Amino acid sequence: MSRNILFLSKTINSNVRRLCTTPTPVQKAEKLVLIDVNDKTGYGTLSMNRLPVNSLNVELFNALSDAYDEMEKNKSRGVILTSTSPKIFSAGLDINDLYSGDSKSWSELWDASQEAFLKIYDASFPSAAAINGHAIGGGCFFSMICDYRAMVKGYQIGLNEIQVGIALPKVLVMIMGKLLPRRHAEISLTQGTLYSPEQASKINLVDDVVVDKAEAIIKCEAFLNKFRKIPMDAVNTTKRTIRREEIDYIRNNKQKDIDDFVKAVESVEAQNTIKMYYQALKNKK
Ligand SMILES: CCCCCCCCCCC/C=C/C(=O)SCCNC(=O)CCNC(=O)[C@H](O)C(C)(C)COP(=O)(O)OP(=O)(O)OC[C@H]1O[C@@H](n2cnc3c(N)ncnc32)[C@H](O)[C@@H]1OP(=O)(O)O
């Protein structure tokens, strides 16, 4: 049973395509999140597919939300979140949107990001991130809200928002503060530090360092397997107790959180920094 070839299957929505093993090969579809369900394990591999760098925009956030909805509907046993890029998990928020947007588009962007955040962080099944390349800014954050992270050597990971000129949104601070030892969280958040996987593993930012994507997937499957003999209701109740603070914060302060994000992005200082950052990125070559 080949799991590496994309096959035609019913389109779940405009941006998400489920990959399954029905024998009708078609050429690769340009969907923003590819879904491959392993019929044996019941795990779904969700691959972000907004190339070249999986920068996060409204459409990618919505595609992630839709993919998680699909996994919930199909009573998934677990999700492996990864990317189709050979070297980038996700480069974070789309700098183009930060550079050229306005308060309406930034509100829509943050609204979509909140939805995707809740779908992943409050899912009724565990998620494991197979970080097969750079995971920067929002890309790092989306791996952090999974239950487990395995990262391939040779890339970088971290929340560098501060370097882009954006004050860290509250939920990122809350979660970084819980995942990392306090001193490391403070340094990382205020300096926008990017880490090698080896450094990241020393401060709890990743759980395992691996040599390639295949090994990352094996590690993720092994992590998900740990839940097979435990009643999921008990796991989920426990997990929700642990995660309640962040989930309640977003559910109860949705508009305020959007307003805070827009305020942070539209400040003159942030816009100047975003502009310089954008130009540096474009002049890199
Ligand atoms: C309450 C709800 C919570 C939900 C939370 C959701 C998300 C939280 C977000 C919080 C705030 C987050 C802010 C950010 O994420 S800011 C963005 C941070 N990211 C970066 O700084 C990454 C910048 N990019 C790089 O460092 C490199 O590009 C990278 C290492 C990723 C790859 O390097 P490489 O040399 O392989 O490739 P290039 O640099 O040549 O890039 C290829 C093309 O891609 C463009 N690019 C790169 N990054 C971005 C980006 N982030 N957005 C848009 N476009 C990007 C780059 O310009 C190249 O384009 P061209 O080929 O046209 O030149």
Tab-separated table of C-alpha atoms and ligand atoms in Angstrom:
chain	number	residue	atom	x	y	z
A	1	MET	CA	0.000	0.000	0.000
A	2	SER	CA	1.805	3.142	-1.167
A	3	ARG	CA	1.430	6.116	1.127
A	4	ASN	CA	3.705	8.407	-0.839
A	5	ILE	CA	1.682	8.929	-3.974
A	6	LEU	CA	-1.147	11.416	-4.041
A	7	PHE	CA	-4.436	9.906	-5.090
A	8	LEU	CA	-7.706	11.414	-6.140
A	9	SER	CA	-10.264	11.452	-3.412
A	10	LYS	CA	-13.332	13.511	-2.693
A	11	THR	CA	-12.519	17.150	-2.087
A	12	ILE	CA	-13.270	17.995	1.494
A	13	ASN	CA	-13.301	21.718	0.983
A	14	SER	CA	-11.672	24.251	-1.251
A	15	ASN	CA	-8.269	24.044	0.445
A	16	VAL	CA	-7.985	20.616	1.969
A	17	ARG	CA	-7.580	17.373	0.123
A	18	ARG	CA	-7.625	13.999	1.835
A	19	LEU	CA	-5.048	11.554	0.545
A	20	CYS	CA	-6.182	7.981	0.711
A	21	THR	CA	-5.317	4.704	-0.888
A	22	THR	CA	-8.026	4.422	-3.528
A	23	PRO	CA	-6.272	3.528	-6.769
A	24	THR	CA	-6.912	6.574	-8.951
A	25	PRO	CA	-3.671	8.524	-9.329
A	26	VAL	CA	-3.897	12.175	-10.295
A	27	GLN	CA	-1.316	14.875	-10.487
A	28	LYS	CA	-0.439	16.647	-7.273
A	29	ALA	CA	-3.207	19.025	-6.231
A	30	GLU	CA	-2.310	22.502	-5.014
A	31	LYS	CA	-4.075	22.262	-1.677
A	32	LEU	CA	-2.782	24.213	1.296
A	33	VAL	CA	-2.966	21.271	3.680
A	34	LEU	CA	-2.624	17.703	2.462
A	35	ILE	CA	-4.236	15.000	4.561
A	36	ASP	CA	-2.946	11.437	4.511
A	37	VAL	CA	-4.764	9.015	6.789
A	38	ASN	CA	-2.974	5.805	7.687
A	39	ASP	CA	-5.773	3.237	7.717
A	40	LYS	CA	-3.783	0.908	9.956
A	41	THR	CA	-2.988	3.326	12.777
A	42	GLY	CA	-5.820	5.816	12.272
A	43	TYR	CA	-3.318	8.694	12.404
A	44	GLY	CA	-3.672	11.564	9.971
A	45	THR	CA	-0.576	13.259	8.604
A	46	LEU	CA	-1.365	16.898	7.848
A	47	SER	CA	1.239	18.499	5.593
A	48	MET	CA	1.291	22.264	5.220
A	49	ASN	CA	1.674	22.962	1.535
A	50	ARG	CA	1.882	26.703	0.982
A	51	LEU	CA	5.229	26.732	-0.769
A	52	PRO	CA	7.898	27.959	-0.757
A	53	VAL	CA	7.938	28.633	3.007
A	54	ASN	CA	4.453	27.839	4.425
A	55	SER	CA	4.017	31.431	5.515
A	56	LEU	CA	0.816	31.651	7.506
A	57	ASN	CA	-2.015	33.656	5.981
A	58	VAL	CA	-5.818	33.515	6.371
A	59	GLU	CA	-6.141	30.743	3.795
A	60	LEU	CA	-3.507	28.510	5.414
A	61	PHE	CA	-4.997	29.067	8.883
A	62	ASN	CA	-8.448	28.180	7.510
A	63	ALA	CA	-7.097	25.107	5.743
A	64	LEU	CA	-5.521	23.937	9.016
A	65	SER	CA	-8.817	24.507	10.841
A	66	ASP	CA	-10.739	22.590	8.165
A	67	ALA	CA	-8.241	19.731	8.292
A	68	TYR	CA	-8.647	19.477	12.065
A	69	ASP	CA	-12.449	19.534	11.655
A	70	GLU	CA	-12.117	16.644	9.243
A	71	MET	CA	-9.928	14.720	11.693
A	72	GLU	CA	-12.491	15.324	14.474
A	73	LYS	CA	-15.328	14.181	12.226
A	74	ASN	CA	-13.467	10.982	11.356
A	75	LYS	CA	-12.641	10.308	15.007
A	76	SER	CA	-8.915	10.436	14.347
A	77	ARG	CA	-6.573	8.688	16.810
A	78	GLY	CA	-3.939	11.368	16.352
A	79	VAL	CA	-2.381	13.870	13.978
A	80	ILE	CA	1.162	14.351	12.732
A	81	LEU	CA	1.681	17.956	11.650
A	82	THR	CA	4.437	18.483	9.101
A	83	SER	CA	5.206	20.192	5.801
A	84	THR	CA	5.705	19.265	2.145
A	85	SER	CA	8.734	21.566	1.895
A	86	PRO	CA	12.104	19.784	2.014
A	87	LYS	CA	13.564	22.386	4.406
A	88	ILE	CA	10.882	24.560	5.946
A	89	PHE	CA	8.203	23.566	8.454
A	90	SER	CA	6.803	27.113	8.468
A	91	ALA	CA	8.378	30.580	8.209
A	92	GLY	CA	5.664	32.101	10.405
A	93	LEU	CA	3.199	34.832	9.608
A	94	ASP	CA	3.221	35.995	6.023
A	95	ILE	CA	5.415	39.099	6.078
A	96	ASN	CA	3.665	40.365	2.949
A	97	ASP	CA	0.397	40.523	4.902
A	98	LEU	CA	2.056	42.328	7.804
A	99	TYR	CA	3.742	44.746	5.391
A	100	SER	CA	0.884	45.594	3.091
A	101	GLY	CA	-2.237	45.013	5.196
A	102	ASP	CA	-4.597	47.272	7.103
A	103	SER	CA	-6.548	46.965	10.329
A	104	LYS	CA	-9.332	45.008	8.608
A	105	SER	CA	-7.001	42.451	7.008
A	106	TRP	CA	-4.942	42.109	10.218
A	107	SER	CA	-8.175	41.513	12.181
A	108	GLU	CA	-9.168	38.786	9.725
A	109	LEU	CA	-5.686	37.271	9.920
A	110	TRP	CA	-5.748	37.108	13.713
A	111	ASP	CA	-9.328	35.847	13.800
A	112	ALA	CA	-8.326	32.953	11.514
A	113	SER	CA	-5.207	32.267	13.601
A	114	GLN	CA	-7.296	32.085	16.803
A	115	GLU	CA	-9.606	29.516	15.197
A	116	ALA	CA	-6.692	27.353	14.040
A	117	PHE	CA	-5.062	27.697	17.455
A	118	LEU	CA	-8.220	26.447	19.236
A	119	LYS	CA	-8.696	23.537	16.817
A	120	ILE	CA	-5.161	22.269	17.446
A	121	TYR	CA	-4.751	23.116	21.117
A	122	ASP	CA	-8.199	21.830	22.149
A	123	ALA	CA	-8.425	18.835	19.786
A	124	SER	CA	-9.907	15.592	21.100
A	125	PHE	CA	-6.854	13.676	19.866
A	126	PRO	CA	-3.113	14.238	20.348
A	127	SER	CA	-1.005	16.089	17.779
A	128	ALA	CA	2.699	15.503	17.169
A	129	ALA	CA	4.837	17.892	15.125
A	130	ALA	CA	7.377	16.392	12.725
A	131	ILE	CA	9.433	19.562	12.292
A	132	ASN	CA	11.216	18.840	9.041
A	133	GLY	CA	12.799	22.273	8.572
A	134	HIS	CA	12.919	25.832	9.902
A	135	ALA	CA	10.077	26.653	12.314
A	136	ILE	CA	10.106	30.396	12.857
A	137	GLY	CA	7.681	32.781	14.563
A	138	GLY	CA	4.152	31.475	14.085
A	139	GLY	CA	5.649	28.271	12.619
A	140	CYS	CA	7.429	27.594	15.905
A	141	PHE	CA	4.258	28.458	17.810
A	142	PHE	CA	2.129	25.984	15.871
A	143	SER	CA	4.591	23.215	16.733
A	144	MET	CA	4.506	24.347	20.380
A	145	ILE	CA	0.759	23.798	20.631
A	146	CYS	CA	1.128	20.196	19.516
A	147	ASP	CA	1.601	17.577	22.243
A	148	TYR	CA	5.044	16.528	21.031
A	149	ARG	CA	7.831	17.820	18.773
A	150	ALA	CA	10.568	15.932	16.888
A	151	MET	CA	12.894	18.202	14.903
A	152	VAL	CA	15.350	17.423	12.129
A	153	LYS	CA	18.955	18.581	12.684
A	154	GLY	CA	20.368	21.525	10.748
A	155	TYR	CA	17.458	23.964	10.977
A	156	GLN	CA	16.319	26.723	13.322
A	157	ILE	CA	13.363	27.153	15.622
A	158	GLY	CA	12.123	30.016	17.769
A	159	LEU	CA	9.697	32.849	18.369
A	160	ASN	CA	11.431	35.808	16.713
A	161	GLU	CA	8.403	38.141	16.562
A	162	ILE	CA	10.196	40.779	18.586
A	163	GLN	CA	12.813	41.075	15.829
A	164	VAL	CA	10.037	41.705	13.335
A	165	GLY	CA	8.851	44.500	15.648
A	166	ILE	CA	5.710	42.782	16.937
A	167	ALA	CA	4.986	42.747	20.672
A	168	LEU	CA	4.371	39.141	21.620
A	169	PRO	CA	0.653	38.233	21.672
A	170	LYS	CA	-0.490	37.137	25.124
A	171	VAL	CA	-1.192	33.483	24.312
A	172	LEU	CA	2.313	33.015	22.895
A	173	VAL	CA	3.785	34.395	26.102
A	174	MET	CA	1.537	32.166	28.228
A	175	ILE	CA	2.463	29.001	26.362
A	176	MET	CA	6.183	29.772	26.019
A	177	GLY	CA	6.196	30.555	29.742
A	178	LYS	CA	4.776	27.124	30.523
A	179	LEU	CA	6.909	25.126	28.098
A	180	LEU	CA	10.348	26.619	28.794
A	181	PRO	CA	12.110	27.207	32.080
A	182	ARG	CA	11.235	30.775	33.154
A	183	ARG	CA	14.648	32.343	32.458
A	184	HIS	CA	14.878	30.809	28.985
A	185	ALA	CA	11.318	31.885	28.180
A	186	GLU	CA	12.107	35.461	29.179
A	187	ILE	CA	15.303	35.624	27.132
A	188	SER	CA	13.774	33.875	24.172
A	189	LEU	CA	10.672	36.095	24.072
A	190	THR	CA	12.441	39.410	24.623
A	191	GLN	CA	15.366	38.709	22.286
A	192	GLY	CA	13.618	36.623	19.631
A	193	THR	CA	16.253	33.895	19.892
A	194	LEU	CA	16.402	31.218	17.217
A	195	TYR	CA	17.778	27.851	18.360
A	196	SER	CA	19.326	24.810	16.758
A	197	PRO	CA	17.309	21.646	17.490
A	198	GLU	CA	20.055	20.543	19.893
A	199	GLN	CA	19.801	23.822	21.854
A	200	ALA	CA	15.989	23.703	21.666
A	201	SER	CA	15.911	20.211	23.145
A	202	LYS	CA	17.914	21.391	26.167
A	203	ILE	CA	15.233	23.979	27.034
A	204	ASN	CA	12.134	21.807	26.291
A	205	LEU	CA	11.300	23.568	23.055
A	206	VAL	CA	11.629	20.272	21.187
A	207	ASP	CA	11.387	16.753	22.601
A	208	ASP	CA	13.618	14.830	20.199
A	209	VAL	CA	16.302	15.695	17.644
A	210	VAL	CA	16.324	13.438	14.588
A	211	VAL	CA	18.331	13.014	11.394
A	212	ASP	CA	15.556	13.288	8.829
A	213	LYS	CA	11.824	13.595	8.275
A	214	ALA	CA	11.318	9.819	8.162
A	215	GLU	CA	12.772	9.510	11.655
A	216	ALA	CA	10.651	12.447	12.819
A	217	ILE	CA	7.513	10.651	11.626
A	218	ILE	CA	8.589	7.423	13.367
A	219	LYS	CA	9.109	9.360	16.617
A	220	CYS	CA	5.726	11.060	16.238
A	221	GLU	CA	4.002	7.713	15.673
A	222	ALA	CA	5.743	6.270	18.730
A	223	PHE	CA	4.496	9.231	20.775
A	224	LEU	CA	0.925	8.811	19.515
A	225	ASN	CA	1.102	5.051	20.205
A	226	LYS	CA	1.536	5.808	23.901
A	227	PHE	CA	-2.133	6.847	24.009
A	228	ARG	CA	-3.514	3.691	22.452
A	229	LYS	CA	-4.195	1.927	25.719
A	230	ILE	CA	-5.338	4.948	27.697
A	231	PRO	CA	-9.014	6.016	27.630
A	232	MET	CA	-9.070	9.226	25.570
A	233	ASP	CA	-11.820	10.825	27.671
A	234	ALA	CA	-9.499	10.736	30.664
A	235	VAL	CA	-6.612	12.090	28.593
A	236	ASN	CA	-8.713	14.917	27.190
A	237	THR	CA	-10.193	15.933	30.526
A	238	THR	CA	-6.690	16.066	31.979
A	239	LYS	CA	-5.308	17.939	28.988
A	240	ARG	CA	-8.101	20.500	29.099
A	241	THR	CA	-7.399	21.090	32.780
A	242	ILE	CA	-3.753	21.763	31.915
A	243	ARG	CA	-4.627	23.990	28.919
A	244	ARG	CA	-7.739	25.705	30.279
A	245	GLU	CA	-6.079	29.073	30.983
A	246	GLU	CA	-5.026	29.723	27.377
A	247	ILE	CA	-8.188	28.263	25.842
A	248	ASP	CA	-10.465	30.299	28.122
A	249	TYR	CA	-8.402	33.399	27.496
A	250	ILE	CA	-8.984	33.215	23.737
A	251	ARG	CA	-12.635	32.098	24.001
A	252	ASN	CA	-13.523	34.846	26.500
A	253	ASN	CA	-11.390	37.650	25.044
A	254	LYS	CA	-11.540	36.991	21.321
A	255	GLN	CA	-12.156	40.568	20.186
A	256	LYS	CA	-9.755	42.098	22.701
A	257	ASP	CA	-7.045	39.696	21.559
A	258	ILE	CA	-7.679	40.679	17.927
A	259	ASP	CA	-7.581	44.368	18.841
A	260	ASP	CA	-4.311	43.877	20.741
A	261	PHE	CA	-2.738	42.163	17.735
A	262	VAL	CA	-3.880	44.881	15.315
A	263	LYS	CA	-2.609	47.568	17.676
A	264	ALA	CA	0.778	45.838	17.924
A	265	VAL	CA	1.152	45.476	14.154
A	266	GLU	CA	-0.090	48.916	13.147
A	267	SER	CA	2.133	50.895	15.512
A	268	VAL	CA	4.575	53.155	13.666
A	269	GLU	CA	7.546	51.402	15.244
A	270	ALA	CA	6.303	47.940	14.226
A	271	GLN	CA	5.510	49.086	10.691
A	272	ASN	CA	8.998	50.591	10.287
A	273	THR	CA	10.618	47.395	11.517
A	274	ILE	CA	8.369	45.188	9.363
A	275	LYS	CA	9.279	47.318	6.346
A	276	MET	CA	13.031	46.937	7.001
A	277	TYR	CA	12.616	43.230	7.716
A	278	TYR	CA	10.602	42.736	4.520
A	279	GLN	CA	13.213	44.568	2.441
A	280	ALA	CA	16.077	42.619	4.006
A	281	LEU	CA	14.279	39.388	3.162
A	282	LYS	CA	13.728	40.484	-0.429
A	283	ASN	CA	17.335	41.720	-0.830
A	284	LYS	CA	18.824	38.540	0.599
A	285	LYS	CA	19.766	37.026	-2.752
B	1	LIG	C1	-4.294	33.564	19.650
B	1	LIG	C2	-4.031	32.813	18.491
B	1	LIG	C3	-2.658	32.382	18.394
B	1	LIG	C4	-2.387	31.890	17.046
B	1	LIG	C5	-1.027	32.146	16.724
B	1	LIG	C6	-0.728	31.942	15.322
B	1	LIG	C7	0.548	32.421	14.896
B	1	LIG	C8	1.268	33.253	15.880
B	1	LIG	C9	1.925	34.377	15.233
B	1	LIG	C10	2.398	35.359	16.208
B	1	LIG	C11	3.119	36.451	15.577
B	1	LIG	C12	4.030	35.873	14.600
B	1	LIG	C13	4.781	36.611	13.836
B	1	LIG	C14	5.635	35.996	12.815
B	1	LIG	O1	5.608	34.833	12.567
B	1	LIG	S1	6.621	37.082	11.999
B	1	LIG	C15	7.456	36.101	10.792
B	1	LIG	C16	8.598	35.432	11.393
B	1	LIG	N1	9.295	34.698	10.372
B	1	LIG	C17	10.496	35.006	9.940
B	1	LIG	O2	11.111	35.925	10.391
B	1	LIG	C18	11.057	34.111	8.860
B	1	LIG	C19	11.669	34.911	7.743
B	1	LIG	N2	12.229	34.020	6.738
B	1	LIG	C20	13.441	33.460	6.873
B	1	LIG	O3	14.140	33.620	7.836
B	1	LIG	C21	13.894	32.614	5.714
B	1	LIG	O4	13.131	32.937	4.590
B	1	LIG	C22	13.797	31.104	5.971
B	1	LIG	C23	14.873	30.695	6.995
B	1	LIG	C24	12.419	30.693	6.454
B	1	LIG	C25	14.079	30.359	4.657
B	1	LIG	O5	15.297	30.780	4.104
B	1	LIG	P1	15.674	30.368	2.607
B	1	LIG	O6	17.033	30.927	2.326
B	1	LIG	O7	15.489	28.934	2.427
B	1	LIG	O8	14.571	31.050	1.688
B	1	LIG	P2	14.372	32.591	1.361
B	1	LIG	O9	14.736	33.438	2.504
B	1	LIG	O10	15.016	32.893	0.067
B	1	LIG	O11	12.786	32.644	1.207
B	1	LIG	C26	12.113	32.112	0.066
B	1	LIG	C27	11.005	33.059	-0.298
B	1	LIG	O12	10.052	33.074	0.770
B	1	LIG	C28	9.877	34.410	1.234
B	1	LIG	N3	9.602	34.376	2.683
B	1	LIG	C29	10.369	33.925	3.649
B	1	LIG	N4	9.774	34.031	4.840
B	1	LIG	C30	8.585	34.596	4.617
B	1	LIG	C31	7.507	34.985	5.445
B	1	LIG	N5	7.498	34.796	6.753
B	1	LIG	N6	6.443	35.551	4.859
B	1	LIG	C32	6.385	35.752	3.525
B	1	LIG	N7	7.386	35.401	2.673
B	1	LIG	C33	8.469	34.825	3.229
B	1	LIG	C34	11.180	35.106	0.899
B	1	LIG	O13	10.998	36.482	0.841
B	1	LIG	C35	11.479	34.499	-0.440
B	1	LIG	O14	10.655	35.128	-1.392
B	1	LIG	P3	11.202	35.507	-2.849
B	1	LIG	O15	11.577	34.206	-3.473
B	1	LIG	O16	10.044	36.193	-3.510
B	1	LIG	O17	12.382	36.422	-2.639
